[in-house]
Structure formats: C-alpha cells, structure tokens
Amino acid sequence: MVRIYGHPFAAFYWKTLIALYERQVPFEFLMVDPEHPANAEAIGRLTPTGQFPVLVDGDRVVIESAAIIEYLDLHHGDAPPLVPADPRTAIEARQMDSVFDDYVMGPLVRMVFNALRPEDKRDPQTVIEARATLDKSYAWLNRWMARREWAANDTFSIADCAAAPALFYANWGYPIAESHAALRNYRARLLARPSI
C-alpha cells in the first residue's frame, strides 16, 4: 500500500488525494503537523525543502503533486489516466495543471503567507500584486471554461485535480466575480464531484 505524507488543508496534498480517489488507490495517510514530528522529520529527509505531499511506494519516493499523479497513472489503479497517454493531448492537461498551480494557487499562497506575518512585517504591495494576478487569471479562465465541462480535453484530468483546491481556496481569499459565470459554474462542478 502506498503511503502519502501531507496535511488535509494543504492544496497540493488535496490535489494528489483527488487522484488517489479517482484511481481508487488504497493508501496510508501520514499527517505532517507539530503533533507528528516523526513525519515532519521524514519529509525533511525525503524532499529538498521539507514540503509535501510525498508519496512512498516501497523503496520509491515521489515528490511534487503533478509527478505523484503521473506516477499513480503508471503504477496504481485501473481508472483512465489523469494525464492522457497521447503526448499531444497531454500537453493541454499539463498546461492547465500549471495554470491552476502557478496563476491561481501561487498568488493566493503569497497573500496567505503575507497575512500570517506579524502585522508590522506585512507588505500591502504583495496583496495588490496577488489580486491583480488573480483578476487576470480569473478573466482568462472564465473565457477558457466558456464552452468546456472540464479544464482540458473535455475529460477529467490532472488539470481538474489542480483546479479544485486552487479555486476552492482562491474564492475564499479573493472571491471570483459574479460576472465570471463560466468559471464559477466550473468551480461548482468540481466541488460536486465525489473524489473532491
């Protein structure tokens, strides 16, 4: 059975959790928090910077959420792959995975880390820049999703695994405008999916 280190509130852990559920892969969850120091110590050894998720499958260690999802496609579960087998089709799935990670989750994380700083260390420019990036991303994604059910290739994929936590949290931190109906509807579809 695979083991996965993470925290249930962490977006990148959630992304891999969706893939595990989609592929119906049994797994052991190892909580990374102050109450489980041995798990924190393990990921400190297994990764360059102590970040999670980390998947352990026997002697194999896989880090980074997208790599974990591709590993699961190759080695675990019978569901259709979350990264399409055809390399031409896979490009769109990987592209949209990165869009949600880099242009939705990325700016939101900067806003959250800024808010967690002591008040005298907070930088209002960080929030201004992150919101500007999210404004652009939301508008682009709304156009992208206008005639789509899922984010890439008209099938549920790694892109949707990334989109679910990114849009779930981003809408809390900086709500998606009512005018972005296609994106808001997509978010609702994601949150209704059983694996999410």
PDB file of C-alpha atoms in Angstrom:
ATOM      1  CA  MET A   1       0.000   0.000   0.000  1.00  0.00           C
ATOM      2  CA  VAL A   2       1.298   3.462  -0.868  1.00  0.00           C
ATOM      3  CA  ARG A   3       1.895   5.958   1.914  1.00  0.00           C
ATOM      4  CA  ILE A   4       1.397   9.676   1.472  1.00  0.00           C
ATOM      5  CA  TYR A   5       2.598  12.478   3.719  1.00  0.00           C
ATOM      6  CA  GLY A   6       0.571  15.670   3.874  1.00  0.00           C
ATOM      7  CA  HIS A   7      -1.935  17.803   5.701  1.00  0.00           C
ATOM      8  CA  PRO A   8      -5.682  17.717   4.912  1.00  0.00           C
ATOM      9  CA  PHE A   9      -5.893  21.510   4.495  1.00  0.00           C
ATOM     10  CA  ALA A  10      -2.921  21.730   2.111  1.00  0.00           C
ATOM     11  CA  ALA A  11      -3.941  22.364  -1.500  1.00  0.00           C
ATOM     12  CA  PHE A  12      -1.170  20.305  -3.086  1.00  0.00           C
ATOM     13  CA  TYR A  13      -1.913  17.351  -0.809  1.00  0.00           C
ATOM     14  CA  TRP A  14      -5.613  17.667  -1.697  1.00  0.00           C
ATOM     15  CA  LYS A  15      -4.664  17.639  -5.388  1.00  0.00           C
ATOM     16  CA  THR A  16      -2.976  14.232  -5.001  1.00  0.00           C
ATOM     17  CA  LEU A  17      -5.782  12.977  -2.754  1.00  0.00           C
ATOM     18  CA  ILE A  18      -8.264  13.612  -5.582  1.00  0.00           C
ATOM     19  CA  ALA A  19      -6.108  11.493  -7.894  1.00  0.00           C
ATOM     20  CA  LEU A  20      -5.932   8.682  -5.316  1.00  0.00           C
ATOM     21  CA  TYR A  21      -9.732   8.683  -5.028  1.00  0.00           C
ATOM     22  CA  GLU A  22     -10.271   8.945  -8.800  1.00  0.00           C
ATOM     23  CA  ARG A  23      -7.988   5.958  -9.355  1.00  0.00           C
ATOM     24  CA  GLN A  24      -9.386   4.106  -6.296  1.00  0.00           C
ATOM     25  CA  VAL A  25      -5.911   3.546  -4.871  1.00  0.00           C
ATOM     26  CA  PRO A  26      -5.768   2.410  -1.227  1.00  0.00           C
ATOM     27  CA  PHE A  27      -3.272   4.463   0.770  1.00  0.00           C
ATOM     28  CA  GLU A  28      -1.996   5.202   4.231  1.00  0.00           C
ATOM     29  CA  PHE A  29      -2.128   8.880   5.222  1.00  0.00           C
ATOM     30  CA  LEU A  30       0.730  10.272   7.334  1.00  0.00           C
ATOM     31  CA  MET A  31      -0.132  13.612   8.937  1.00  0.00           C
ATOM     32  CA  VAL A  32       2.509  16.318   8.817  1.00  0.00           C
ATOM     33  CA  ASP A  33       1.974  18.738  11.694  1.00  0.00           C
ATOM     34  CA  PRO A  34       3.578  19.599  15.060  1.00  0.00           C
ATOM     35  CA  GLU A  35       1.844  16.646  16.734  1.00  0.00           C
ATOM     36  CA  HIS A  36       3.591  14.189  14.361  1.00  0.00           C
ATOM     37  CA  PRO A  37       7.279  15.189  14.491  1.00  0.00           C
ATOM     38  CA  ALA A  38       8.493  11.882  13.051  1.00  0.00           C
ATOM     39  CA  ASN A  39       6.508  12.559   9.854  1.00  0.00           C
ATOM     40  CA  ALA A  40       7.895  16.087   9.584  1.00  0.00           C
ATOM     41  CA  GLU A  41      11.398  14.687  10.078  1.00  0.00           C
ATOM     42  CA  ALA A  42      10.774  12.092   7.361  1.00  0.00           C
ATOM     43  CA  ILE A  43       9.732  14.621   4.732  1.00  0.00           C
ATOM     44  CA  GLY A  44      12.693  16.766   5.769  1.00  0.00           C
ATOM     45  CA  ARG A  45      14.899  13.865   4.668  1.00  0.00           C
ATOM     46  CA  LEU A  46      12.851  12.872   1.625  1.00  0.00           C
ATOM     47  CA  THR A  47      12.486  16.304  -0.033  1.00  0.00           C
ATOM     48  CA  PRO A  48      14.762  19.251  -0.789  1.00  0.00           C
ATOM     49  CA  THR A  49      12.846  21.709   1.438  1.00  0.00           C
ATOM     50  CA  GLY A  50      10.576  19.587   3.644  1.00  0.00           C
ATOM     51  CA  GLN A  51       7.433  20.259   1.619  1.00  0.00           C
ATOM     52  CA  PHE A  52       4.612  17.842   0.979  1.00  0.00           C
ATOM     53  CA  PRO A  53       2.936  15.849  -0.484  1.00  0.00           C
ATOM     54  CA  VAL A  54       5.378  12.979  -0.556  1.00  0.00           C
ATOM     55  CA  LEU A  55       4.359   9.547  -1.835  1.00  0.00           C
ATOM     56  CA  VAL A  56       6.273   6.456  -0.706  1.00  0.00           C
ATOM     57  CA  ASP A  57       5.707   3.212  -2.593  1.00  0.00           C
ATOM     58  CA  GLY A  58       8.056   0.548  -1.271  1.00  0.00           C
ATOM     59  CA  ASP A  59      11.551   1.919  -1.909  1.00  0.00           C
ATOM     60  CA  ARG A  60      10.277   4.552  -4.357  1.00  0.00           C
ATOM     61  CA  VAL A  61       9.781   8.147  -3.178  1.00  0.00           C
ATOM     62  CA  VAL A  62       7.893  10.586  -5.407  1.00  0.00           C
ATOM     63  CA  ILE A  63       7.654  14.295  -4.597  1.00  0.00           C
ATOM     64  CA  GLU A  64       5.656  17.117  -6.211  1.00  0.00           C
ATOM     65  CA  SER A  65       1.919  16.707  -6.751  1.00  0.00           C
ATOM     66  CA  ALA A  66       1.990  16.519 -10.568  1.00  0.00           C
ATOM     67  CA  ALA A  67       4.730  13.871 -10.526  1.00  0.00           C
ATOM     68  CA  ILE A  68       2.779  11.867  -7.936  1.00  0.00           C
ATOM     69  CA  ILE A  69      -0.318  11.935 -10.150  1.00  0.00           C
ATOM     70  CA  GLU A  70       1.666  10.766 -13.174  1.00  0.00           C
ATOM     71  CA  TYR A  71       3.249   8.026 -11.051  1.00  0.00           C
ATOM     72  CA  LEU A  72      -0.194   6.839  -9.936  1.00  0.00           C
ATOM     73  CA  ASP A  73      -1.317   6.756 -13.580  1.00  0.00           C
ATOM     74  CA  LEU A  74       1.558   4.427 -14.407  1.00  0.00           C
ATOM     75  CA  HIS A  75       1.561   2.165 -11.362  1.00  0.00           C
ATOM     76  CA  HIS A  76      -1.725   2.196  -9.424  1.00  0.00           C
ATOM     77  CA  GLY A  77      -5.424   1.868 -10.142  1.00  0.00           C
ATOM     78  CA  ASP A  78      -7.420   0.909 -13.207  1.00  0.00           C
ATOM     79  CA  ALA A  79      -9.107   4.241 -13.936  1.00  0.00           C
ATOM     80  CA  PRO A  80      -8.289   6.135 -17.124  1.00  0.00           C
ATOM     81  CA  PRO A  81      -5.067   8.111 -16.770  1.00  0.00           C
ATOM     82  CA  LEU A  82      -5.329  11.637 -15.385  1.00  0.00           C
ATOM     83  CA  VAL A  83      -2.536  12.652 -17.758  1.00  0.00           C
ATOM     84  CA  PRO A  84      -3.601  11.488 -21.229  1.00  0.00           C
ATOM     85  CA  ALA A  85      -1.429   8.816 -22.807  1.00  0.00           C
ATOM     86  CA  ASP A  86      -1.299  10.676 -26.127  1.00  0.00           C
ATOM     87  CA  PRO A  87       1.528  13.225 -25.753  1.00  0.00           C
ATOM     88  CA  ARG A  88      -0.292  15.807 -27.907  1.00  0.00           C
ATOM     89  CA  THR A  89      -3.365  15.648 -25.695  1.00  0.00           C
ATOM     90  CA  ALA A  90      -1.255  15.525 -22.523  1.00  0.00           C
ATOM     91  CA  ILE A  91       0.166  18.966 -23.311  1.00  0.00           C
ATOM     92  CA  GLU A  92      -3.174  20.670 -22.640  1.00  0.00           C
ATOM     93  CA  ALA A  93      -3.695  18.746 -19.381  1.00  0.00           C
ATOM     94  CA  ARG A  94      -0.205  19.630 -18.132  1.00  0.00           C
ATOM     95  CA  GLN A  95      -0.615  23.235 -19.282  1.00  0.00           C
ATOM     96  CA  MET A  96      -3.819  23.697 -17.309  1.00  0.00           C
ATOM     97  CA  ASP A  97      -2.376  21.902 -14.280  1.00  0.00           C
ATOM     98  CA  SER A  98       0.371  24.530 -14.253  1.00  0.00           C
ATOM     99  CA  VAL A  99      -2.076  27.401 -14.817  1.00  0.00           C
ATOM    100  CA  PHE A 100      -4.019  26.483 -11.677  1.00  0.00           C
ATOM    101  CA  ASP A 101      -0.866  25.855  -9.629  1.00  0.00           C
ATOM    102  CA  ASP A 102       1.043  28.936 -10.770  1.00  0.00           C
ATOM    103  CA  TYR A 103      -1.589  31.578 -11.562  1.00  0.00           C
ATOM    104  CA  VAL A 104      -4.317  30.764  -9.048  1.00  0.00           C
ATOM    105  CA  MET A 105      -2.736  28.906  -6.132  1.00  0.00           C
ATOM    106  CA  GLY A 106       0.572  30.785  -6.375  1.00  0.00           C
ATOM    107  CA  PRO A 107      -0.808  34.297  -5.835  1.00  0.00           C
ATOM    108  CA  LEU A 108      -3.194  33.057  -3.163  1.00  0.00           C
ATOM    109  CA  VAL A 109      -0.312  31.477  -1.231  1.00  0.00           C
ATOM    110  CA  ARG A 110       1.580  34.776  -1.366  1.00  0.00           C
ATOM    111  CA  MET A 111      -1.477  36.543   0.105  1.00  0.00           C
ATOM    112  CA  VAL A 112      -1.836  33.936   2.861  1.00  0.00           C
ATOM    113  CA  PHE A 113       1.843  33.992   3.830  1.00  0.00           C
ATOM    114  CA  ASN A 114       1.714  37.779   3.922  1.00  0.00           C
ATOM    115  CA  ALA A 115      -1.335  37.673   6.231  1.00  0.00           C
ATOM    116  CA  LEU A 116       0.452  35.219   8.553  1.00  0.00           C
ATOM    117  CA  ARG A 117       3.375  37.566   9.091  1.00  0.00           C
ATOM    118  CA  PRO A 118       3.441  39.801  12.163  1.00  0.00           C
ATOM    119  CA  GLU A 119       1.422  42.909  11.358  1.00  0.00           C
ATOM    120  CA  ASP A 120       4.491  45.161  11.197  1.00  0.00           C
ATOM    121  CA  LYS A 121       6.089  42.838   8.605  1.00  0.00           C
ATOM    122  CA  ARG A 122       3.125  42.647   6.203  1.00  0.00           C
ATOM    123  CA  ASP A 123       3.572  44.101   2.739  1.00  0.00           C
ATOM    124  CA  PRO A 124       0.444  45.650   1.184  1.00  0.00           C
ATOM    125  CA  GLN A 125       2.127  45.513  -2.244  1.00  0.00           C
ATOM    126  CA  THR A 126       2.131  41.698  -2.048  1.00  0.00           C
ATOM    127  CA  VAL A 127      -1.665  41.723  -1.744  1.00  0.00           C
ATOM    128  CA  ILE A 128      -2.092  44.256  -4.563  1.00  0.00           C
ATOM    129  CA  GLU A 129       0.097  42.202  -6.906  1.00  0.00           C
ATOM    130  CA  ALA A 130      -1.529  38.878  -5.970  1.00  0.00           C
ATOM    131  CA  ARG A 131      -5.038  40.268  -6.518  1.00  0.00           C
ATOM    132  CA  ALA A 132      -4.005  41.723  -9.880  1.00  0.00           C
ATOM    133  CA  THR A 133      -2.692  38.300 -10.936  1.00  0.00           C
ATOM    134  CA  LEU A 134      -5.903  36.632  -9.768  1.00  0.00           C
ATOM    135  CA  ASP A 135      -8.015  39.199 -11.644  1.00  0.00           C
ATOM    136  CA  LYS A 136      -6.172  38.354 -14.862  1.00  0.00           C
ATOM    137  CA  SER A 137      -6.276  34.622 -14.166  1.00  0.00           C
ATOM    138  CA  TYR A 138      -9.987  34.595 -13.341  1.00  0.00           C
ATOM    139  CA  ALA A 139     -10.831  36.522 -16.519  1.00  0.00           C
ATOM    140  CA  TRP A 140      -8.690  34.230 -18.679  1.00  0.00           C
ATOM    141  CA  LEU A 141     -10.059  31.079 -17.039  1.00  0.00           C
ATOM    142  CA  ASN A 142     -13.623  32.318 -17.458  1.00  0.00           C
ATOM    143  CA  ARG A 143     -13.024  32.623 -21.210  1.00  0.00           C
ATOM    144  CA  TRP A 144     -11.241  29.252 -21.271  1.00  0.00           C
ATOM    145  CA  MET A 145     -14.111  27.485 -19.494  1.00  0.00           C
ATOM    146  CA  ALA A 146     -16.902  29.137 -21.511  1.00  0.00           C
ATOM    147  CA  ARG A 147     -17.562  26.044 -23.637  1.00  0.00           C
ATOM    148  CA  ARG A 148     -15.940  23.323 -21.545  1.00  0.00           C
ATOM    149  CA  GLU A 149     -17.062  20.950 -18.845  1.00  0.00           C
ATOM    150  CA  TRP A 150     -13.536  20.141 -17.628  1.00  0.00           C
ATOM    151  CA  ALA A 151     -10.328  22.157 -17.874  1.00  0.00           C
ATOM    152  CA  ALA A 152      -8.549  20.101 -20.537  1.00  0.00           C
ATOM    153  CA  ASN A 153      -9.524  17.872 -23.445  1.00  0.00           C
ATOM    154  CA  ASP A 154     -13.173  17.534 -22.346  1.00  0.00           C
ATOM    155  CA  THR A 155     -12.260  14.904 -19.755  1.00  0.00           C
ATOM    156  CA  PHE A 156     -11.494  14.978 -16.031  1.00  0.00           C
ATOM    157  CA  SER A 157      -7.714  15.153 -15.681  1.00  0.00           C
ATOM    158  CA  ILE A 158      -4.726  16.325 -13.683  1.00  0.00           C
ATOM    159  CA  ALA A 159      -5.837  19.863 -14.565  1.00  0.00           C
ATOM    160  CA  ASP A 160      -9.060  19.404 -12.610  1.00  0.00           C
ATOM    161  CA  CYS A 161      -7.160  17.845  -9.697  1.00  0.00           C
ATOM    162  CA  ALA A 162      -5.188  21.100  -9.533  1.00  0.00           C
ATOM    163  CA  ALA A 163      -8.193  23.342 -10.173  1.00  0.00           C
ATOM    164  CA  ALA A 164     -10.357  22.046  -7.319  1.00  0.00           C
ATOM    165  CA  PRO A 165      -8.218  23.105  -4.344  1.00  0.00           C
ATOM    166  CA  ALA A 166      -6.915  26.197  -6.143  1.00  0.00           C
ATOM    167  CA  LEU A 167     -10.376  27.558  -6.929  1.00  0.00           C
ATOM    168  CA  PHE A 168     -11.837  26.404  -3.610  1.00  0.00           C
ATOM    169  CA  TYR A 169      -9.276  28.376  -1.589  1.00  0.00           C
ATOM    170  CA  ALA A 170      -8.818  31.266  -4.009  1.00  0.00           C
ATOM    171  CA  ASN A 171     -12.527  32.058  -3.920  1.00  0.00           C
ATOM    172  CA  TRP A 172     -12.248  32.380  -0.136  1.00  0.00           C
ATOM    173  CA  GLY A 173      -9.201  34.615  -0.269  1.00  0.00           C
ATOM    174  CA  TYR A 174     -10.296  36.730  -3.222  1.00  0.00           C
ATOM    175  CA  PRO A 175     -13.794  35.857  -4.486  1.00  0.00           C
ATOM    176  CA  ILE A 176     -14.418  35.110  -8.148  1.00  0.00           C
ATOM    177  CA  ALA A 177     -16.598  37.888  -9.584  1.00  0.00           C
ATOM    178  CA  GLU A 178     -20.255  37.136 -10.320  1.00  0.00           C
ATOM    179  CA  SER A 179     -19.565  38.159 -13.926  1.00  0.00           C
ATOM    180  CA  HIS A 180     -17.259  35.134 -14.346  1.00  0.00           C
ATOM    181  CA  ALA A 181     -20.192  32.717 -14.601  1.00  0.00           C
ATOM    182  CA  ALA A 182     -18.336  30.031 -16.593  1.00  0.00           C
ATOM    183  CA  LEU A 183     -15.553  29.850 -14.007  1.00  0.00           C
ATOM    184  CA  ARG A 184     -17.971  29.895 -11.066  1.00  0.00           C
ATOM    185  CA  ASN A 185     -20.022  27.111 -12.681  1.00  0.00           C
ATOM    186  CA  TYR A 186     -16.864  25.077 -13.261  1.00  0.00           C
ATOM    187  CA  ARG A 187     -15.894  25.509  -9.608  1.00  0.00           C
ATOM    188  CA  ALA A 188     -19.359  24.254  -8.605  1.00  0.00           C
ATOM    189  CA  ARG A 189     -18.993  21.187 -10.884  1.00  0.00           C
ATOM    190  CA  LEU A 190     -15.639  20.414  -9.332  1.00  0.00           C
ATOM    191  CA  LEU A 191     -16.901  20.667  -5.773  1.00  0.00           C
ATOM    192  CA  ALA A 192     -19.830  18.348  -6.612  1.00  0.00           C
ATOM    193  CA  ARG A 193     -17.543  15.564  -7.898  1.00  0.00           C
ATOM    194  CA  PRO A 194     -17.321  12.666  -5.384  1.00  0.00           C
ATOM    195  CA  SER A 195     -13.493  12.476  -5.423  1.00  0.00           C
ATOM    196  CA  ILE A 196     -13.342  16.144  -4.473  1.00  0.00           C
TER     197      ILE A 196
END
